[in-house]
Coordinates of C-alpha atoms in Angstrom, one line a residue:
Chain A
M574 CA -25.9 -42.6 -16.6
T575 CA -24.9 -42.8 -12.7
D576 CA -24.7 -39.1 -11.4
P577 CA -22.0 -37.8 -13.2
T578 CA -20.0 -35.3 -10.3
T579 CA -20.3 -39.3 -8.6
L580 CA -16.9 -39.1 -10.4
S581 CA -13.0 -37.9 -10.5
A582 CA -13.0 -35.0 -12.6
V583 CA -11.1 -37.7 -14.7
D584 CA -12.9 -39.6 -14.8
Q585 CA -15.4 -36.3 -16.6
V586 CA -13.5 -35.1 -18.8
A587 CA -12.7 -38.3 -20.2
A588 CA -16.0 -39.0 -20.1
L589 CA -16.7 -35.4 -21.7
R590 CA -14.0 -35.7 -24.6
A591 CA -15.7 -39.6 -25.8
G592 CA -19.3 -37.2 -26.0
D593 CA -21.0 -39.6 -23.3
L594 CA -21.1 -36.3 -20.8
D595 CA -22.6 -32.7 -21.5
A596 CA -20.1 -29.8 -20.6
A597 CA -23.9 -28.1 -19.9
G598 CA -25.8 -30.8 -18.6
L599 CA -22.4 -31.2 -16.0
F600 CA -22.1 -27.5 -14.9
A601 CA -25.8 -27.4 -14.0
A602 CA -25.3 -30.1 -12.1
Y603 CA -22.5 -29.3 -9.9
R604 CA -25.1 -25.6 -10.2
E605 CA -28.3 -27.7 -8.7
R606 CA -25.7 -29.2 -5.5
A607 CA -24.3 -25.6 -5.3
A608 CA -27.3 -23.6 -4.7
A609 CA -28.5 -25.7 -2.7
D610 CA -26.2 -26.4 -0.3
D611 CA -26.2 -26.2 3.8
T612 CA -22.3 -25.5 4.0
N613 CA -22.0 -21.8 3.3
S614 CA -19.5 -22.1 0.8
F615 CA -20.2 -20.1 -2.7
T616 CA -19.9 -16.6 -2.1
W617 CA -21.3 -16.4 -6.3
L618 CA -22.8 -18.9 -8.2
A619 CA -22.4 -18.6 -11.9
D620 CA -25.2 -18.7 -14.0
G621 CA -24.2 -21.2 -16.7
P622 CA -20.9 -21.9 -18.0
D623 CA -20.1 -19.5 -20.1
D624 CA -21.8 -17.0 -17.0
A625 CA -17.7 -15.6 -15.9
A626 CA -16.0 -15.7 -19.2
A627 CA -18.7 -12.9 -20.8
A628 CA -17.7 -10.5 -18.8
V629 CA -14.6 -9.8 -20.1
P630 CA -14.6 -6.6 -22.5
D631 CA -13.9 -7.3 -26.0
G632 CA -13.6 -11.4 -26.0
A633 CA -9.9 -11.0 -23.6
R634 CA -9.8 -14.1 -21.9
A635 CA -7.5 -11.7 -19.0
R636 CA -6.8 -8.4 -20.5
S637 CA -3.4 -6.8 -18.6
V638 CA -3.9 -4.0 -16.6
D639 CA 0.2 -2.8 -17.4
G640 CA 1.8 -5.1 -19.4
P641 CA 1.4 -7.2 -22.6
E642 CA -1.9 -9.6 -23.7
P643 CA -0.5 -12.8 -21.9
T644 CA -1.7 -15.9 -23.8
F645 CA -1.1 -19.5 -21.6
D646 CA 0.8 -22.3 -22.9
V647 CA -1.8 -25.2 -22.0
P648 CA -0.9 -28.9 -22.0
A649 CA -1.0 -30.0 -25.8
D650 CA -1.9 -34.5 -23.2
D651 CA -5.5 -35.0 -23.9
A652 CA -5.6 -36.7 -20.6
L653 CA -4.7 -33.9 -19.3
S654 CA -7.7 -31.9 -21.6
V655 CA -9.8 -29.6 -18.2
R656 CA -12.3 -28.9 -21.5
G657 CA -15.8 -28.3 -19.1
L658 CA -14.8 -28.9 -16.0
P659 CA -16.3 -26.6 -13.1
V660 CA -14.1 -25.6 -10.8
A661 CA -14.9 -22.8 -7.7
V662 CA -12.6 -20.6 -7.2
K663 CA -10.9 -19.0 -3.9
D664 CA -13.2 -15.8 -4.2
L665 CA -9.2 -13.6 -3.5
F666 CA -9.1 -14.9 -7.4
C667 CA -9.5 -11.6 -9.4
V668 CA -12.2 -12.7 -12.2
T669 CA -13.2 -9.8 -14.8
G670 CA -16.9 -8.9 -13.9
V671 CA -17.1 -10.8 -10.9
P672 CA -17.9 -9.9 -7.8
T673 CA -14.2 -10.4 -5.9
A674 CA -13.5 -8.9 -2.5
S675 CA -11.1 -11.8 -0.2
C676 CA -14.9 -12.1 1.5
S677 CA -13.9 -8.5 3.4
E678 CA -16.3 -5.6 4.1
L679 CA -14.5 -3.4 2.3
L680 CA -14.3 -4.9 -1.0
R681 CA -18.0 -6.3 -0.8
G682 CA -19.8 -5.6 -4.1
Y683 CA -15.9 -5.2 -6.3
R684 CA -16.1 -6.2 -10.3
P685 CA -12.5 -6.1 -11.0
P686 CA -10.8 -5.3 -14.4
H687 CA -8.6 -8.6 -14.8
T688 CA -8.9 -11.9 -14.6
A689 CA -6.2 -13.7 -12.1
T690 CA -3.5 -16.0 -14.6
A691 CA -3.9 -19.2 -12.5
V692 CA -7.8 -19.0 -13.1
A693 CA -7.8 -17.7 -17.1
R694 CA -5.2 -20.3 -17.6
L695 CA -8.0 -23.2 -16.3
Q696 CA -10.0 -21.1 -19.5
A697 CA -7.5 -21.0 -21.6
G698 CA -7.9 -25.4 -21.4
G699 CA -11.8 -24.9 -21.3
A700 CA -12.8 -25.1 -17.6
T701 CA -15.7 -22.9 -16.8
V702 CA -15.7 -20.7 -13.5
L703 CA -18.7 -22.2 -10.8
G704 CA -18.8 -19.8 -8.7
K705 CA -16.9 -17.6 -5.7
T706 CA -15.7 -19.9 -2.3
N707 CA -16.3 -18.5 0.6
Q708 CA -12.9 -18.1 2.7
D709 CA -11.4 -16.2 5.8
E710 CA -11.1 -12.1 4.7
F711 CA -7.9 -11.4 3.0
A712 CA -7.1 -15.4 4.1
M713 CA -5.7 -14.5 7.7
G714 CA -7.0 -17.2 9.8
S715 CA -7.0 -21.1 9.7
S716 CA -11.2 -21.9 11.0
N717 CA -12.8 -19.8 7.9
E718 CA -14.6 -17.6 10.4
N719 CA -13.2 -14.9 9.5
S720 CA -15.5 -13.7 6.7
A721 CA -17.8 -11.2 5.9
F722 CA -20.0 -14.0 4.1
G723 CA -19.8 -16.5 7.8
A724 CA -18.8 -19.1 8.0
V725 CA -18.5 -21.7 6.3
L726 CA -19.5 -25.6 7.8
N727 CA -17.4 -28.7 8.1
P728 CA -19.6 -31.0 5.6
W729 CA -18.3 -33.4 8.2
D730 CA -20.5 -31.9 11.5
R731 CA -22.0 -28.9 10.5
T732 CA -20.9 -27.6 14.4
R733 CA -17.7 -27.5 12.8
V734 CA -15.4 -25.3 11.8
P735 CA -13.9 -26.4 7.3
G736 CA -9.8 -25.7 8.1
G737 CA -8.9 -22.1 6.7
S738 CA -8.1 -20.6 4.6
S739 CA -9.8 -21.7 1.7
G740 CA -12.2 -23.0 4.2
G741 CA -15.3 -22.1 1.6
S742 CA -12.5 -24.3 -1.7
A743 CA -12.2 -27.6 0.5
A744 CA -15.6 -27.7 1.5
A745 CA -17.0 -27.5 -1.8
V746 CA -15.6 -30.4 -3.3
A747 CA -15.9 -32.4 0.4
A748 CA -19.9 -32.1 -0.1
G749 CA -20.1 -32.5 -3.4
L750 CA -20.4 -29.0 -5.0
A751 CA -18.2 -29.0 -7.0
P752 CA -15.3 -31.1 -8.7
V753 CA -12.3 -29.1 -7.4
A754 CA -11.5 -25.8 -6.6
L755 CA -8.3 -23.0 -6.5
G756 CA -8.0 -22.4 -2.8
T757 CA -4.3 -20.5 -2.1
D758 CA -2.0 -21.2 0.8
T759 CA 0.2 -19.1 3.3
G760 CA 1.1 -20.4 5.8
G761 CA -1.5 -24.1 5.5
S762 CA -4.6 -22.7 4.0
V763 CA -5.3 -24.9 1.0
R764 CA -3.3 -28.7 2.8
Q765 CA -5.3 -27.7 6.2
P766 CA -8.5 -27.4 5.6
A767 CA -8.7 -30.8 2.7
A768 CA -7.4 -32.6 5.8
L769 CA -10.1 -30.5 8.5
C770 CA -12.1 -32.4 5.7
G771 CA -11.4 -35.1 4.5
V772 CA -10.1 -33.5 0.7
V773 CA -6.3 -33.6 -1.1
G774 CA -5.4 -30.1 -0.7
L775 CA -1.7 -29.2 -3.0
K776 CA 0.3 -26.4 -2.5
P777 CA 2.5 -25.9 -5.2
T778 CA 6.6 -24.4 -5.5
Y779 CA 6.3 -21.1 -3.9
G780 CA 6.9 -19.1 -7.8
S781 CA 5.6 -21.9 -10.3
V782 CA 1.7 -20.8 -10.4
S783 CA 1.4 -17.1 -10.8
R784 CA 0.5 -14.6 -8.3
F785 CA -1.0 -12.0 -10.9
G786 CA -4.5 -11.8 -9.8
M787 CA -5.0 -12.9 -6.7
I788 CA -5.8 -10.2 -3.6
A789 CA -2.2 -10.1 -2.1
F790 CA -1.6 -11.4 2.1
A791 CA 1.8 -11.8 2.3
S792 CA 3.4 -11.6 -1.3
S793 CA 7.1 -14.1 -0.3
L794 CA 4.7 -17.3 0.5
D795 CA 1.2 -16.9 -1.2
Q796 CA 0.8 -19.8 -3.1
A797 CA -2.7 -20.8 -5.9
G798 CA -3.4 -24.3 -4.8
V799 CA -5.8 -26.7 -5.1
L800 CA -8.2 -28.7 -3.7
A801 CA -9.8 -32.3 -4.9
R802 CA -11.4 -35.4 -4.1
D803 CA -8.2 -37.7 -5.1
V804 CA -4.2 -37.4 -6.5
R805 CA -5.1 -37.8 -9.7
D806 CA -7.3 -34.3 -10.0
A807 CA -5.4 -32.5 -8.0
A808 CA -2.2 -33.1 -10.1
L809 CA -4.6 -32.5 -13.6
V810 CA -5.3 -28.8 -12.3
L811 CA -1.5 -28.4 -11.2
A812 CA -1.0 -29.6 -14.6
H813 CA -2.5 -26.4 -15.8
L814 CA -1.7 -23.8 -13.1
T815 CA 1.4 -23.9 -13.6
G816 CA 3.4 -23.1 -17.1
A817 CA 6.3 -20.3 -18.9
A818 CA 6.6 -17.4 -16.3
D819 CA 4.1 -15.7 -16.2
P820 CA 5.2 -11.2 -17.1
R821 CA 3.2 -10.3 -14.6
D822 CA 4.3 -11.3 -11.3
S823 CA 8.2 -10.3 -11.2
T824 CA 8.2 -14.0 -8.4
S825 CA 7.1 -16.7 -11.7
I826 CA 9.8 -18.2 -11.5
G827 CA 7.7 -21.3 -14.8
W828 CA 7.6 -25.0 -14.1
Q829 CA 11.1 -26.3 -13.3
G830 CA 10.3 -29.2 -12.8
D831 CA 9.8 -32.6 -14.4
A832 CA 6.8 -32.7 -16.9
L833 CA 4.0 -33.1 -15.2
G834 CA 0.7 -35.7 -15.7
L835 CA -1.7 -37.1 -14.6
P836 CA 0.3 -40.1 -11.3
S837 CA -0.6 -43.6 -11.5
A838 CA 2.4 -45.4 -9.0
D839 CA 0.6 -47.9 -7.1
R840 CA 4.7 -49.2 -5.2
L841 CA 6.8 -47.3 -2.7
D842 CA 9.9 -49.1 -3.7
G843 CA 12.4 -47.3 -2.8
L844 CA 11.2 -44.0 -1.6
R845 CA 12.8 -42.9 1.4
I846 CA 10.7 -40.3 3.4
G847 CA 11.7 -38.4 6.7
V848 CA 9.9 -38.6 10.2
P849 CA 10.4 -34.7 12.2
T850 CA 10.8 -36.4 15.2
D851 CA 10.3 -32.4 16.7
L852 CA 8.0 -31.5 15.3
L853 CA 6.2 -34.0 16.6
G854 CA 6.0 -34.2 19.7
E855 CA 3.5 -32.9 22.6
G856 CA 0.0 -31.0 21.7
I857 CA -0.6 -33.4 18.5
D858 CA -4.2 -35.6 19.0
P859 CA -4.0 -39.6 19.9
G860 CA -6.5 -40.4 16.7
V861 CA -4.6 -38.1 15.0
R862 CA -1.3 -39.7 15.3
A863 CA -2.7 -42.8 15.0
S864 CA -3.9 -42.4 11.4
F865 CA 0.3 -40.7 11.4
D866 CA 1.2 -44.0 11.7
A867 CA -0.7 -46.0 10.1
A868 CA -0.1 -44.5 6.8
L869 CA 4.6 -44.5 7.3
R870 CA 2.9 -48.1 8.8
T871 CA 0.9 -48.4 5.6
A872 CA 4.2 -46.2 3.6
E873 CA 6.5 -49.5 4.3
E874 CA 4.4 -52.1 3.1
L875 CA 4.8 -50.2 -0.4
G876 CA 8.4 -50.8 0.0
A877 CA 8.7 -47.2 1.0
S878 CA 12.1 -46.5 4.7
I879 CA 10.3 -44.3 7.0
V880 CA 13.8 -42.5 8.4
E881 CA 13.7 -40.3 11.5
I882 CA 15.4 -37.0 10.5
T883 CA 14.9 -33.3 12.4
L884 CA 14.2 -30.1 11.6
P885 CA 15.3 -28.3 14.1
H886 CA 14.9 -24.7 13.6
A887 CA 10.6 -25.5 12.3
R888 CA 9.8 -25.1 15.6
H889 CA 10.1 -21.9 15.1
A890 CA 8.7 -21.4 12.4
L891 CA 4.7 -20.5 14.2
A892 CA 6.5 -17.3 15.9
A893 CA 8.5 -16.3 12.4
Y894 CA 5.6 -16.6 10.4
Y895 CA 3.4 -15.1 12.3
V896 CA 6.4 -11.7 11.8
I897 CA 6.8 -12.2 8.7
A898 CA 3.5 -12.7 8.0
P899 CA 1.6 -10.0 9.2
A900 CA 4.2 -6.9 8.3
E901 CA 3.2 -8.4 3.9
A902 CA 0.0 -8.0 5.2
S903 CA 0.4 -4.4 6.6
S904 CA 2.3 -3.9 3.3
N905 CA -0.4 -5.9 1.3
L906 CA -3.6 -4.1 2.9
A907 CA -2.5 -1.0 2.6
R908 CA -4.2 -0.3 -0.2
F909 CA -7.1 -1.1 0.8
D910 CA -8.5 3.2 1.3
G911 CA -11.7 3.2 0.2
V912 CA -10.1 5.7 -2.9
R913 CA -10.0 3.0 -5.9
Y914 CA -11.8 0.2 -5.6
G915 CA -14.1 -0.5 -2.3
N916 CA -16.4 0.8 -0.4
R917 CA -15.7 3.8 2.0
A918 CA -16.3 5.3 5.5
A919 CA -18.4 8.8 5.2
A920 CA -15.0 11.7 6.1
D921 CA -15.0 15.3 5.9
D922 CA -10.9 15.1 5.9
L923 CA -9.0 11.8 3.5
V924 CA -7.3 10.9 6.6
S925 CA -10.6 10.5 8.5
L926 CA -11.5 8.9 5.3
Y927 CA -8.3 6.0 5.0
T928 CA -8.9 5.3 8.8
R929 CA -12.9 5.7 9.2
T930 CA -12.6 3.0 6.1
R931 CA -10.2 0.4 6.8
H932 CA -12.1 0.5 10.6
D933 CA -15.3 -0.3 9.6
G934 CA -14.4 -2.3 6.2
F935 CA -12.1 -4.9 7.8
G936 CA -12.9 -7.2 10.2
P937 CA -11.2 -8.2 13.2
E938 CA -8.7 -10.2 11.9
V939 CA -7.6 -8.6 9.7
R940 CA -7.2 -5.0 12.4
R941 CA -5.0 -7.5 14.7
R942 CA -2.8 -8.0 11.5
I943 CA -2.5 -5.1 10.2
M944 CA -1.2 -3.4 13.2
L945 CA 1.2 -7.1 14.3
G946 CA 3.0 -6.0 11.1
T947 CA 2.9 -2.2 11.6
F948 CA 4.4 -2.7 14.6
A949 CA 6.9 -5.4 13.4
L950 CA 7.8 -2.9 11.0
S951 CA 8.4 0.3 13.0
A952 CA 11.1 2.0 14.2
G953 CA 12.8 0.2 17.6
Y954 CA 11.2 -3.0 16.4
Y955 CA 12.0 -3.9 13.6
D956 CA 15.5 -5.2 13.7
A957 CA 13.9 -8.1 16.4
Y958 CA 11.3 -8.7 14.1
Y959 CA 10.5 -8.8 11.8
G960 CA 14.5 -8.9 11.1
R961 CA 14.9 -11.6 13.1
A962 CA 12.1 -13.1 11.4
Q963 CA 13.9 -13.6 8.3
Q964 CA 17.4 -15.2 9.8
V965 CA 14.8 -17.7 11.4
R966 CA 13.7 -18.1 7.9
T967 CA 16.9 -18.2 6.5
K968 CA 17.6 -21.3 9.2
V969 CA 14.7 -23.3 8.3
V970 CA 15.6 -23.4 4.5
E971 CA 18.6 -25.1 5.1
D972 CA 16.9 -27.8 7.5
F973 CA 15.0 -27.8 4.7
A974 CA 17.8 -28.9 2.8
T975 CA 19.3 -30.9 4.8
A976 CA 17.5 -33.7 5.2
H977 CA 16.6 -34.2 1.8
E978 CA 19.4 -34.7 1.4
Q979 CA 19.0 -37.9 3.8
V980 CA 14.9 -38.8 2.1
D981 CA 12.3 -37.5 -0.5
L982 CA 9.8 -36.6 1.7
I983 CA 9.2 -35.2 4.6
A984 CA 5.8 -36.8 6.5
T985 CA 3.5 -35.2 9.1
P986 CA 0.4 -34.6 10.4
T987 CA -1.4 -31.7 8.1
S988 CA -2.8 -30.8 11.5
P989 CA -2.7 -31.7 15.0
T990 CA -5.7 -31.9 15.4
V991 CA -9.4 -32.3 13.6
A992 CA -12.3 -29.8 13.1
W993 CA -13.5 -28.2 15.7
G994 CA -16.2 -26.6 17.2
L995 CA -17.6 -23.4 15.6
G996 CA -16.9 -20.8 18.2
E997 CA -14.0 -22.5 20.1
R998 CA -10.6 -20.7 19.5
T999 CA -11.7 -17.4 18.2
D1000 CA -11.3 -15.7 21.7
D1001 CA -7.2 -16.9 22.4
P1002 CA -6.4 -15.8 18.9
W1003 CA -2.5 -17.8 19.7
A1004 CA -4.9 -21.4 20.0
M1005 CA -5.5 -20.9 16.0
Y1006 CA -1.8 -19.9 15.3
R1007 CA -0.9 -23.1 16.6
A1008 CA -3.3 -25.4 14.0
D1009 CA -0.4 -24.3 11.1
V1010 CA 2.1 -25.5 12.7
M1011 CA 2.9 -28.1 10.6
T1012 CA 2.1 -26.6 7.4
L1013 CA 4.0 -24.1 7.9
P1014 CA 7.5 -24.6 7.7
Q1015 CA 6.7 -25.6 4.7
S1016 CA 5.6 -22.6 3.0
L1017 CA 8.7 -20.8 5.1
A1018 CA 11.2 -22.6 2.8
G1019 CA 9.1 -22.3 0.0
V1020 CA 8.6 -26.5 -0.5
P1021 CA 5.1 -27.9 -2.3
A1022 CA 3.0 -30.4 -0.6
I1023 CA -0.2 -32.1 -0.5
S1024 CA -2.2 -32.7 2.8
I1025 CA -4.3 -36.4 1.1
P1026 CA -7.3 -38.1 4.0
C1027 CA -5.7 -40.6 6.0
G1028 CA -8.4 -42.3 8.2
L1029 CA -10.2 -40.8 10.6
D1030 CA -10.7 -39.5 14.5
D1031 CA -14.0 -39.7 16.2
G1032 CA -15.7 -39.7 12.6
L1033 CA -13.8 -37.1 11.8
P1034 CA -11.2 -36.3 8.5
V1035 CA -7.0 -36.8 9.2
G1036 CA -5.0 -36.0 7.0
L1037 CA -1.4 -36.8 6.3
Q1038 CA 1.4 -33.8 5.1
L1039 CA 3.6 -34.6 1.8
S1040 CA 6.3 -32.1 0.9
G1041 CA 9.7 -32.6 -1.0
P1042 CA 11.7 -30.6 -2.3
A1043 CA 11.4 -27.4 -4.4
F1044 CA 9.4 -28.5 -8.3
G1045 CA 9.3 -32.3 -6.8
E1046 CA 5.6 -32.5 -7.6
P1047 CA 5.5 -35.6 -9.3
R1048 CA 7.7 -37.5 -6.4
I1049 CA 4.9 -35.5 -4.4
L1050 CA 1.9 -37.1 -6.5
D1051 CA 3.0 -40.6 -7.1
A1052 CA 3.7 -41.2 -3.1
A1053 CA 0.4 -39.3 -2.8
H1054 CA -1.8 -40.6 -5.6
A1055 CA 0.3 -44.6 -4.3
L1056 CA -1.0 -43.9 -0.6
E1057 CA -4.8 -43.2 -1.1
R1058 CA -4.8 -45.8 -2.9
A1059 CA -3.6 -48.2 -0.5
I1060 CA -5.7 -46.3 2.5
G1061 CA -8.9 -46.2 0.4
F1062 CA -10.8 -43.6 2.6
D1063 CA -14.1 -42.9 1.3
G1064 CA -14.2 -39.5 1.1
T1065 CA -18.1 -38.7 0.9
P1066 CA -19.0 -37.4 4.6
P1067 CA -22.0 -38.9 6.4
R1068 CA -24.8 -38.7 5.0
S1069 CA -26.9 -38.7 8.3
G1070 CA -24.7 -35.8 9.0
R1071 CA -24.4 -34.5 12.3
T1072 CA -25.6 -30.5 12.0
G1073 CA -25.8 -27.3 13.9
E1074 CA -27.0 -23.9 15.2
G1075 CA -26.1 -22.4 12.0
G1076 CA -21.9 -21.0 12.5
A1077 CA -20.7 -17.8 15.0
G1078 CA -20.9 -15.9 11.5
G1079 CA -24.0 -16.4 11.8
A1080 CA -24.1 -18.5 8.4
D1081 CA -27.9 -20.8 7.4
A1082 CA -27.7 -24.5 8.9
T1083 CA -30.5 -25.5 8.5
S1084 CA -31.4 -28.9 7.2
G1085 CA -29.9 -32.1 8.4
G1086 CA -29.0 -34.6 5.3
G1087 CA -25.6 -34.3 4.7
A1088 CA -24.6 -31.4 1.1
A1089 CA -22.8 -35.6 0.1
Chain B
M1368 CA 4.6 -5.4 26.7
I1369 CA 2.2 -3.3 24.5
D1370 CA 0.4 -0.6 26.3
R1371 CA -1.7 1.8 25.2
D1372 CA -0.2 4.8 23.2
T1373 CA 2.1 2.0 21.4
V1374 CA -1.6 0.4 19.9
R1375 CA -2.8 3.9 19.0
H1376 CA 0.9 4.7 18.0
V1377 CA 1.2 1.8 15.4
A1378 CA -2.5 2.1 15.2
A1379 CA -2.0 5.6 13.2
L1380 CA 1.0 4.3 11.3
S1381 CA -1.6 2.0 9.8
R1382 CA -4.1 4.9 9.2
L1383 CA -6.2 2.5 11.1
E1384 CA -9.2 4.3 13.4
L1385 CA -9.2 2.4 16.5
H1386 CA -11.9 3.4 19.1
D1387 CA -11.0 3.7 22.8
D1388 CA -13.2 0.1 23.5
E1389 CA -11.2 -1.4 20.6
V1390 CA -7.7 -0.5 22.1
E1391 CA -7.6 -2.3 25.1
P1392 CA -8.3 -5.5 24.4
M1393 CA -6.2 -5.0 20.8
A1394 CA -3.6 -4.4 23.8
R1395 CA -4.1 -7.4 25.6
E1396 CA -4.2 -9.3 22.5
L1397 CA -0.7 -8.2 20.6
S1398 CA 0.9 -8.9 23.5
A1399 CA -0.4 -11.6 24.5
V1400 CA 0.9 -12.5 20.3
L1401 CA 4.3 -11.5 20.8
G1402 CA 4.0 -13.3 23.7
H1403 CA 5.3 -16.9 22.1
I1404 CA 6.5 -14.6 19.1
E1405 CA 9.8 -13.4 21.6
T1406 CA 9.7 -17.5 21.6
I1407 CA 12.5 -15.9 18.1
A1408 CA 14.7 -14.2 21.0
E1409 CA 16.4 -17.3 22.5
L1410 CA 18.9 -18.3 18.8
D1411 CA 21.3 -17.9 18.3
L1412 CA 21.4 -16.1 14.8
D1413 CA 24.4 -14.2 14.9
G1414 CA 25.7 -14.7 11.4
V1415 CA 23.1 -16.2 9.4
A1416 CA 22.2 -13.5 6.4
P1417 CA 18.2 -12.6 6.1
T1418 CA 15.5 -14.5 3.9
T1419 CA 13.5 -12.7 2.2
D1420 CA 12.0 -14.4 -0.9
V1421 CA 13.5 -18.0 -1.1
V1422 CA 13.1 -17.0 -4.8
V1423 CA 15.3 -13.9 -6.7
A1424 CA 11.9 -12.5 -8.4
R1425 CA 13.8 -11.1 -12.1
S1426 CA 14.4 -8.0 -11.5
G1427 CA 15.6 -5.1 -14.5
L1428 CA 13.1 -3.3 -17.2
R1429 CA 10.5 -4.9 -19.8
P1430 CA 10.7 -3.7 -23.9
D1431 CA 9.7 0.1 -24.2
E1432 CA 6.9 -2.1 -26.0
P1433 CA 4.0 -0.2 -26.7
H1434 CA 0.1 -2.1 -25.3
V1435 CA -2.7 -2.7 -24.0
S1436 CA -3.0 -1.1 -20.2
L1437 CA -6.6 -0.9 -18.3
T1438 CA -8.8 2.0 -19.9
R1439 CA -9.6 5.5 -17.8
D1440 CA -12.8 4.1 -17.7
A1441 CA -12.4 1.3 -16.2
A1442 CA -10.2 2.4 -14.5
V1443 CA -12.7 4.6 -12.0
D1444 CA -15.0 2.4 -12.4
Q1445 CA -14.9 0.7 -9.4
A1446 CA -14.0 3.1 -7.4
P1447 CA -16.9 4.6 -4.5
D1448 CA -16.7 7.9 -5.5
A1449 CA -15.5 9.4 -9.6
S1450 CA -15.5 12.5 -11.2
D1451 CA -14.7 14.5 -14.0
D1452 CA -11.8 11.2 -14.9
G1453 CA -11.0 10.6 -11.6
F1454 CA -11.0 9.4 -8.0
R1455 CA -13.3 12.3 -5.8
V1456 CA -11.4 12.5 -2.6
P1457 CA -12.2 15.1 0.6
S1458 CA -10.0 17.8 1.2
P1459 CA -6.5 16.5 2.8
Q1460 CA -7.5 19.6 5.6
A1461 CA -11.2 20.0 7.2

């Protein structure tokens, strides 16, 4: 038969069910491609489909650290089976016995004693862990250049960033090194790299997917998500990530939306899509704007109506986010002190042990965010920064609620620019932070959003973001599927791929010849 | 906006060592970022309630029933330095 890695995940699992494909062979095909990867997308590769599961003692799939042994509801519908599907997993998801470092020097070599619920649910459905993917350290970054494992190269142009923080997951899927990948999205970390790598990125409703076993960055914003080659593949994985509330994550509220299945819509009749004019001012590349406008025209041709809306506080989301997320991070990362896990710096007294371990273990961006967050929470500044940022968040939540009285979905470009050059923004934190200006408002509001490829600008992918109200995933997926079919984006990076001399972080960019 | 003394103070609160040559760049970078963040000072937010989290976390206690938890061996297995049944650290007073 044809090379199975050219099939969608949905077609792969159908072929597995029909006996036209065997799971070991499919795994080996991806393992071989991933081992020859020249984008630095992976930090660890499993030897075989049972490798990650075999590291679990006593056959337990997800030994609870403190609580009852969990059981997971697996979708009963055969069409939603993931049995035999290899999945790439962002490094920050704990997998029992498997190296898990959140791409930090501080945690290099750490092998956790538990498995993240998102991963365990997929394993319960029969999926296998192909490997761990590169990311920005502790998910802090928009370019995947802040990784102790080196920068990831964009498969479309190896002189450019893949976006971040789930850059390895996006690049791996784009380069055909994995059928699907798990990422996490705190302020755009699934959607933005998906846009820059020309793949689909889905951030579900906050609370719908358990955060248990994800190494935390900003707990009120972190959400597991999916990177996939098409919308149906993303929907397939989402059906497994969601289900009953996880007793081990107090913000896990269980799936409360309509039943999830594979989207099949090819029309958008009656759908009202809002375009927030106040987010579409300056700073958007003309080529990105042109692809976005073309996608809106396509939506109209499919029967949707385009409605201008306002999200008056969305432009303040960037500032609010860069108070709230660092504040939460400064608290979450307090646990990395060189005592219970991770690497320790030599010191003669306890406080020096903490401070040196954290200086040597954290990279510059993580240190910067810890400092920023600690400052924003410190006496004398709390009200002016953290308090106000939380009030802005309230206004952003209200903006979305008001908008959804008028429209079903909201569309924006996912990123104001296409992928930029490695090293181009590393000296200017704010320029880097602005990369997420379109994705942060939805994160603050906790609403679901997807990025799908909608065209090319100068040979580089452009992403279209569609968001909806909480638990609006079925409608988002249907609309994204219909648009995806009508747009007909070719997600295969050019085989001749532009190549570079090596990433800013020391990644290996060696030869020409695209991975796909 | 953020001077070197503030940087040293916040670093101490963060239990984060900064070398002498790292203080000035940190002050400069944080000041630049805070300059952008201060745009939220322009908004009229009087009387607006803060949003900590968009979902209401479940509260209360779970049933008090015995269950499997992390074994002691597993708990200390990944420690940089363990002895007997605990995590070993240097004395608080050197």
